[in-house]
Tab-separated table of C-alpha atoms (C1' of nucleotides) in Angstrom:
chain	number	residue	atom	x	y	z
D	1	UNK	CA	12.656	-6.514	-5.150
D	2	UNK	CA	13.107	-2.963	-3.723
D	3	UNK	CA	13.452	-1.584	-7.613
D	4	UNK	CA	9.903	-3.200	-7.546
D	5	UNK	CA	8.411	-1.138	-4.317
D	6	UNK	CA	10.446	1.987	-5.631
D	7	UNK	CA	8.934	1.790	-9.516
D	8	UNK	CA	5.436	0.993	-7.638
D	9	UNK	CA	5.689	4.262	-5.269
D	10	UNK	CA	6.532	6.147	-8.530
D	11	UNK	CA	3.969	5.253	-10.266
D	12	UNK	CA	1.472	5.745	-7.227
D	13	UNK	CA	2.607	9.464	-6.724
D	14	UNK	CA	1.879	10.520	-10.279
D	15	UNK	CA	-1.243	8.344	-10.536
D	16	UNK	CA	-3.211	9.701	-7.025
D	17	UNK	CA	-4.292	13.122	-8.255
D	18	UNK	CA	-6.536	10.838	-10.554
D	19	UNK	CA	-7.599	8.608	-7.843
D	20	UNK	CA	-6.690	4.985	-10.012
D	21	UNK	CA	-3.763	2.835	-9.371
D	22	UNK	CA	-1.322	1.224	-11.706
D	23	UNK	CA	-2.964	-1.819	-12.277
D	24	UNK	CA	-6.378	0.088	-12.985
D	25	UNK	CA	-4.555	2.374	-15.549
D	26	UNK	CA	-3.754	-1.448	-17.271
D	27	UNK	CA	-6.667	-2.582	-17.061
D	28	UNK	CA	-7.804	1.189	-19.033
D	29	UNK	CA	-4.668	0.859	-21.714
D	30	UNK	CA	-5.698	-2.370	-22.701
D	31	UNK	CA	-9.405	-2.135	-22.944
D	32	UNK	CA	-8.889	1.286	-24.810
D	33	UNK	CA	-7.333	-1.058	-27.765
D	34	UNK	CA	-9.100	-3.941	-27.657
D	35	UNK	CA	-13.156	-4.163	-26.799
D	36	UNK	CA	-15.244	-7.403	-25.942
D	37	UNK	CA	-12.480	-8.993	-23.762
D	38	UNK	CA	-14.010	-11.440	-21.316
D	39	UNK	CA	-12.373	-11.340	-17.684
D	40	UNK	CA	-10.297	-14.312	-17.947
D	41	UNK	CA	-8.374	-12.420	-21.360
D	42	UNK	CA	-7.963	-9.347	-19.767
D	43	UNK	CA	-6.886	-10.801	-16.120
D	44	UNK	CA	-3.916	-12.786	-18.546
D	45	UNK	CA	-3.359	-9.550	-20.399
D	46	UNK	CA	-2.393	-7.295	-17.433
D	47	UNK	CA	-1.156	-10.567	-15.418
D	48	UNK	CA	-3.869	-9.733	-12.449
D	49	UNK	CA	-5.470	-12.921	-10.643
D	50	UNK	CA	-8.899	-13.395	-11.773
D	51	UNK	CA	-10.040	-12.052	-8.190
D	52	UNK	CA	-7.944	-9.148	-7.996
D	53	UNK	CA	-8.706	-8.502	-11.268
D	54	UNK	CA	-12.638	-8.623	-10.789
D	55	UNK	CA	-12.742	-6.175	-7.682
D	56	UNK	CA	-10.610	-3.493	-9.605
D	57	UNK	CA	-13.008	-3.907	-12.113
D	58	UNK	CA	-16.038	-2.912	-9.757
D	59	UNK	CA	-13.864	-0.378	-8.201
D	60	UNK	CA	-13.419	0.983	-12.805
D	61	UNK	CA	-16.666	0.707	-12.996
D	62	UNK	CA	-17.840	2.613	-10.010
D	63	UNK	CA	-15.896	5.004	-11.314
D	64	UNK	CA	-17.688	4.949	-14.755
D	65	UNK	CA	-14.681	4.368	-16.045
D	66	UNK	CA	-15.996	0.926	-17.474
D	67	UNK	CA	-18.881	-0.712	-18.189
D	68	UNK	CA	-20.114	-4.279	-17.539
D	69	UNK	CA	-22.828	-4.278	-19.567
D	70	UNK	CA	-22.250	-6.702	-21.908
D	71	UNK	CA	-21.307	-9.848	-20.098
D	72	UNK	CA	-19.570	-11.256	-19.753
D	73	UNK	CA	-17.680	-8.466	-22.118
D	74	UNK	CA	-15.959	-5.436	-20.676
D	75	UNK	CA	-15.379	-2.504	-22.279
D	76	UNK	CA	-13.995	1.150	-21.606
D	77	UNK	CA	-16.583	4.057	-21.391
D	78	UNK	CA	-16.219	7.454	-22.663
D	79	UNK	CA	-15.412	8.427	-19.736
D	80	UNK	CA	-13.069	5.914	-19.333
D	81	UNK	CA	-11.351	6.906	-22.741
D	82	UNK	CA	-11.235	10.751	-21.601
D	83	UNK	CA	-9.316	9.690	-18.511
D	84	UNK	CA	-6.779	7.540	-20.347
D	85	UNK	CA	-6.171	10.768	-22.163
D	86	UNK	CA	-5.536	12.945	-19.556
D	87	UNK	CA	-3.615	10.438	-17.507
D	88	UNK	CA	-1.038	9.513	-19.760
D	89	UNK	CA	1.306	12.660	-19.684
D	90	UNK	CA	1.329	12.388	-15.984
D	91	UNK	CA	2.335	8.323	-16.758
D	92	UNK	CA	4.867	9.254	-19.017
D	93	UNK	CA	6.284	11.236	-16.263
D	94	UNK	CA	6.459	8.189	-14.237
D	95	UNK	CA	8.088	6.039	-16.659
D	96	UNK	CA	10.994	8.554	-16.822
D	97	UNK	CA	11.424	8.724	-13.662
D	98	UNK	CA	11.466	5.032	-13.439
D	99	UNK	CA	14.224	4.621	-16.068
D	100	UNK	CA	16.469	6.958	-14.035
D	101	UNK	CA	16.428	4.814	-11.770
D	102	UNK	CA	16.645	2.121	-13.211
D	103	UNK	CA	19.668	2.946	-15.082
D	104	UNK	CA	21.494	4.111	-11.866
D	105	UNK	CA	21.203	0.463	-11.148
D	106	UNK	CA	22.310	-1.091	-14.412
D	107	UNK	CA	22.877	-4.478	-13.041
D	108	UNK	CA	19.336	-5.325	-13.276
D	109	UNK	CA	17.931	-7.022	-16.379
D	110	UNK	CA	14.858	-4.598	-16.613
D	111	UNK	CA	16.881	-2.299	-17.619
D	112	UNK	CA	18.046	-4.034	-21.226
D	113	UNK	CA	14.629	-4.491	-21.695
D	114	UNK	CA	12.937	-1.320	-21.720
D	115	UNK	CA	15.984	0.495	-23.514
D	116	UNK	CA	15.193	-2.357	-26.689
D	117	UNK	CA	11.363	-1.012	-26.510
D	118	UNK	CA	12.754	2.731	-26.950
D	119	UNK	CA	14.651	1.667	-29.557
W	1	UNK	CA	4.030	-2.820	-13.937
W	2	UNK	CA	2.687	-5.809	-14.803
W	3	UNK	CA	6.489	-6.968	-14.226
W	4	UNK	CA	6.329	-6.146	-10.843
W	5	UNK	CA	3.532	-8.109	-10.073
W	6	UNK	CA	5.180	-11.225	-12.001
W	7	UNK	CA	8.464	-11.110	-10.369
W	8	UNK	CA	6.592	-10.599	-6.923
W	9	UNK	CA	4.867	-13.669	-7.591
W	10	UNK	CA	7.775	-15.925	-8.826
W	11	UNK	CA	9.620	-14.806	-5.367
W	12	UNK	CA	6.427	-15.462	-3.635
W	13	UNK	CA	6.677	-18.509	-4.872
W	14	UNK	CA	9.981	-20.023	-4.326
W	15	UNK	CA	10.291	-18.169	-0.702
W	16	UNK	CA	6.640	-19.465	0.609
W	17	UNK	CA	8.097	-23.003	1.693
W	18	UNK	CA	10.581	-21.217	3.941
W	19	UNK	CA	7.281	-18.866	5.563
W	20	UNK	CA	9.299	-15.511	4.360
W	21	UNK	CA	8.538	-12.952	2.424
W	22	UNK	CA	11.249	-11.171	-0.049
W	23	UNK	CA	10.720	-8.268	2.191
W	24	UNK	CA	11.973	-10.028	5.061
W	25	UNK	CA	14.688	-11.641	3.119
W	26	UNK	CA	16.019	-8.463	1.765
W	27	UNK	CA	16.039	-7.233	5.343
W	28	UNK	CA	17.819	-10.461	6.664
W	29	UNK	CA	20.339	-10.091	3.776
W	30	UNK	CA	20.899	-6.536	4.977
W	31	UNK	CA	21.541	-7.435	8.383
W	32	UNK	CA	23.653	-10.364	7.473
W	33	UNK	CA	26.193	-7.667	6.057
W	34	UNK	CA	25.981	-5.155	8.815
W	35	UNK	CA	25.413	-5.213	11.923
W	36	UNK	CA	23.476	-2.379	14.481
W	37	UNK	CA	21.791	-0.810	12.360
W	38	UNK	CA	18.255	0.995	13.144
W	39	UNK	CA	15.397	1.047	12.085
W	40	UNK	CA	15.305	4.356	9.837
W	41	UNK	CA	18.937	3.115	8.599
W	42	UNK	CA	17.118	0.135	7.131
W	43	UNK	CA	14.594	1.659	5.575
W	44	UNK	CA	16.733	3.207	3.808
W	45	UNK	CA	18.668	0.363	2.824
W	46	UNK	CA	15.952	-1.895	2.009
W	47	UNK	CA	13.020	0.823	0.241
W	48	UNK	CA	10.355	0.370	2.821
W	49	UNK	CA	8.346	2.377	4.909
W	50	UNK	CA	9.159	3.297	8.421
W	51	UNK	CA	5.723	1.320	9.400
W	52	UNK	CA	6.002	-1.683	7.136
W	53	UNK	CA	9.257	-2.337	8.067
W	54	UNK	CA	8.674	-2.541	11.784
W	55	UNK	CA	6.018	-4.458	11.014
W	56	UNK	CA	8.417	-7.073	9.353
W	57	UNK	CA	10.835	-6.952	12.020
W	58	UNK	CA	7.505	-8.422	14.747
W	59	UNK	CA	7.267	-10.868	12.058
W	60	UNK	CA	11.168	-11.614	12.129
W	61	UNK	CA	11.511	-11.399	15.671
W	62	UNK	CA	8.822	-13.497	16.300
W	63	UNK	CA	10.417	-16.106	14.256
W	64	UNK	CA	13.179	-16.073	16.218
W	65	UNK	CA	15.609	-14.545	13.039
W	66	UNK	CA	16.490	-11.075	14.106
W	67	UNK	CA	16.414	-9.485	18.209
W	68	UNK	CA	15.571	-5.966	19.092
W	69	UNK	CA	17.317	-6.612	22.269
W	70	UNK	CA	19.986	-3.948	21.770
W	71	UNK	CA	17.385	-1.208	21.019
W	72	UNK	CA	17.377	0.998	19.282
W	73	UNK	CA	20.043	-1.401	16.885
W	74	UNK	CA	18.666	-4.574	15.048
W	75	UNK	CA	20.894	-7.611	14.673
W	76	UNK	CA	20.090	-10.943	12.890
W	77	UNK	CA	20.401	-14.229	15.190
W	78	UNK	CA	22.469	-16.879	14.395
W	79	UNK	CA	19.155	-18.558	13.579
W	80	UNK	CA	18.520	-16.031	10.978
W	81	UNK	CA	21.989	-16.201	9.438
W	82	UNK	CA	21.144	-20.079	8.815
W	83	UNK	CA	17.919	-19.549	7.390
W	84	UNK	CA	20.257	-16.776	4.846
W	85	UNK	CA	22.400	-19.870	4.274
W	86	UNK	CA	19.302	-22.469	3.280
W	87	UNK	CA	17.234	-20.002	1.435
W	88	UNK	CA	19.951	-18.433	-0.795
W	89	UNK	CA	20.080	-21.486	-3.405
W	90	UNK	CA	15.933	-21.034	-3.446
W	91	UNK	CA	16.229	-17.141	-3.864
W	92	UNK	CA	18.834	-17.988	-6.745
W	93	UNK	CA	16.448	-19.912	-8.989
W	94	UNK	CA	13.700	-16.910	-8.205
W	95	UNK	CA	16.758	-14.957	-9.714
W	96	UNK	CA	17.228	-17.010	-12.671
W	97	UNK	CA	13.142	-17.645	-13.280
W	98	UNK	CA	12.480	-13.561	-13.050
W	99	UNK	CA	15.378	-13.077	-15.947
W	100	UNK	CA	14.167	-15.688	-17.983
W	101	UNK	CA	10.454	-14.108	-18.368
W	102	UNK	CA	11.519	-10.446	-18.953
W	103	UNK	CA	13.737	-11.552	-21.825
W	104	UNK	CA	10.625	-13.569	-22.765
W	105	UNK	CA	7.137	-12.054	-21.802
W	106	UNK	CA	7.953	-8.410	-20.574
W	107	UNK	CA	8.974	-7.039	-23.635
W	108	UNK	CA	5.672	-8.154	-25.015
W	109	UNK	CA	3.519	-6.779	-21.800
W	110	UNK	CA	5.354	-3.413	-22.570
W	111	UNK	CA	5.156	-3.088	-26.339
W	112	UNK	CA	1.405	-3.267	-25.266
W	113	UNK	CA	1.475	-0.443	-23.238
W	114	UNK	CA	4.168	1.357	-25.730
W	115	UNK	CA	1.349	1.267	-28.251
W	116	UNK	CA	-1.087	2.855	-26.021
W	117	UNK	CA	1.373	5.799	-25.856
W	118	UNK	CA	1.902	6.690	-29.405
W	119	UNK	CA	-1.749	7.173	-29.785
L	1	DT	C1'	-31.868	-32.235	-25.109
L	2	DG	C1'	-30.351	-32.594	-20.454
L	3	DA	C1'	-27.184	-33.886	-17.043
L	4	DA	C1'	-22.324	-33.864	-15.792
L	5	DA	C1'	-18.113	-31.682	-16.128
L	6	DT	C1'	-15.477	-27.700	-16.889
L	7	DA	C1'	-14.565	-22.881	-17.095
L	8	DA	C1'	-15.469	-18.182	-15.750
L	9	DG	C1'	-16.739	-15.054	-12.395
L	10	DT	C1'	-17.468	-13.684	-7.452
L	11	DT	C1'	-16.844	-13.598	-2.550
L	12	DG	C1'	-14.292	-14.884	1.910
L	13	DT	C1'	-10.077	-14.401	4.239
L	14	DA	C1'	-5.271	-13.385	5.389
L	15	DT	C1'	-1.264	-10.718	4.463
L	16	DA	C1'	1.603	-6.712	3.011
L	17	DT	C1'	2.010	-2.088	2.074
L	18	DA	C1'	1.695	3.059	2.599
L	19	DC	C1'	0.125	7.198	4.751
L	20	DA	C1'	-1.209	9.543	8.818
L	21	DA	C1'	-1.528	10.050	13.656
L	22	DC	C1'	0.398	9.101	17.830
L	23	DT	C1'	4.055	7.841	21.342
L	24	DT	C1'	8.619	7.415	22.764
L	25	DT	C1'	13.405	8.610	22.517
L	26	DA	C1'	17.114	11.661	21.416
L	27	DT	C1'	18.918	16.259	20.609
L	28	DG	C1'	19.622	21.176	21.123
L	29	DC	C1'	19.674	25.344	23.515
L	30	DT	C1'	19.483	28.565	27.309
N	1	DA	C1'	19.757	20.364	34.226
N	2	DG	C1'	15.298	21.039	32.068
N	3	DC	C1'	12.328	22.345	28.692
N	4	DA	C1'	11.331	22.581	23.751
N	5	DT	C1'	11.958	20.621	19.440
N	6	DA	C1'	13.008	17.118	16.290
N	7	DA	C1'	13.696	12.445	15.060
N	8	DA	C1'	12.730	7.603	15.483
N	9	DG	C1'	9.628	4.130	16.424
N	10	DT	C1'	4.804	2.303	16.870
N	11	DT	C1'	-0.022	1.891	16.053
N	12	DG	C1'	-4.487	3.000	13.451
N	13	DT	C1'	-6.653	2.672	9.140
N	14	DA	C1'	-7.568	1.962	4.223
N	15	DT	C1'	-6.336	-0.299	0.085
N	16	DA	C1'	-4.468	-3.927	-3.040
N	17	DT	C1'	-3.194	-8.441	-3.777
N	18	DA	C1'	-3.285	-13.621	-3.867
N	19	DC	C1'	-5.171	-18.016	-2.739
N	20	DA	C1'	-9.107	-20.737	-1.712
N	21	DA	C1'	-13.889	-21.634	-1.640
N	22	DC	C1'	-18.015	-20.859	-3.660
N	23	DT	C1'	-21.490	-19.609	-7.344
N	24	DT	C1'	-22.854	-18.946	-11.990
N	25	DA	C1'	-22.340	-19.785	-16.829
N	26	DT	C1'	-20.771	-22.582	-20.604
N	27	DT	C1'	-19.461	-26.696	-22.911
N	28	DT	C1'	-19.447	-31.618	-23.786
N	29	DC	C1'	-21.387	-35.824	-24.816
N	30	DA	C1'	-24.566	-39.649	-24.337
DNA sequence: TGAAATAAGTTGTATATACAACTTTATGCT
DNA sequence: AGCATAAAGTTGTATATACAACTTATTTCA
């Protein structure tokens, strides 16, 4: 569980400059593939409650970041796009730095997992 | 980090019946090892913040689990070393739960975001 | 087609966390 | 010893999350 709070700060640090948190830069990677998603996909696809999910939608779309036009279909703006561009070497950064540490601590079964993905 | 949230939840889950958190638990197993520690020591040990973990101590001293009597050390109660005892078996399936979805569901929450990369 | 039932979406509330500011305690130095 | 400085501990504040309750939208079926 502290791997959890360590991997979250992480990923907070490099995130802030853009003023979004983890789960908002989700909610962007996802909606940059895949359009029309209703709220009740997308909550299952980034594994957000429906209510959490909903309120960091508002706070996306305050942002312009996404639009709620077409309801009950969400879908990434421009803007939204732009950011997901700009924001990803900075996430990449954070996902090193995660895998450091998580291989320090090679006990844990995360660890297995993301080396597969890098293949 | 959709992992975090997932393995939060399954601890949240199996720990709510005992009215802990697995902040607090990791604490309590921390002071069931050693003994006088403070409060930056633990910190340390456990990944928290200075604030949120005296915040979780008033919630463990006011469950009668740890004492600040012998300020500026921290000690777990004999009360709290029984509550370790009951809620490791609990923690253990949490354990066992967590492992079972990464092998199953995190690799394919990742390869999502892995294919947001590459673009 | 329209009412009942179900699902999706939103809001209310409590809790946990981090950062920053503040207070208290400990340390160092003359 | 006593003052200044640093470290540890506490409190203030904002944000994110989950669960529950509520509202709105959709589906089912008679």
């Amino acid at each position: 569980m502290q791997l959890n709070r360590i991997i979250a700060n992480i990923f907070r640090k490099y995130l802030k400059p853009f003023g979004i948190t983890d789960s908002q830069l989700s909610i962007l990677f996802v909606l940059a593939k895949k359009s029309d998603l209703n709220q009740k996909k997308l909550s299952e696809l980034v594994v957000l409650e429906k209510s959490s999910l909903n309120r960091n939608l508002s706070r996306l779309e305050n942002a312009n970041l996404i639009s709620k036009n077409d309801f009950p279909y969400i879908n990434i703006t421009d803007n939204g796009r732009d950011l997901v561009l700009r924001i990803t070497p900075e996430w990449k950064k954070a996902m090193v730095e995660s895998e450091k540490l998580l291989q320090n601590d090679g006990k844990i079964a995360l660890e297995v997992i993301m080396n597969n993905i890098k293949q």
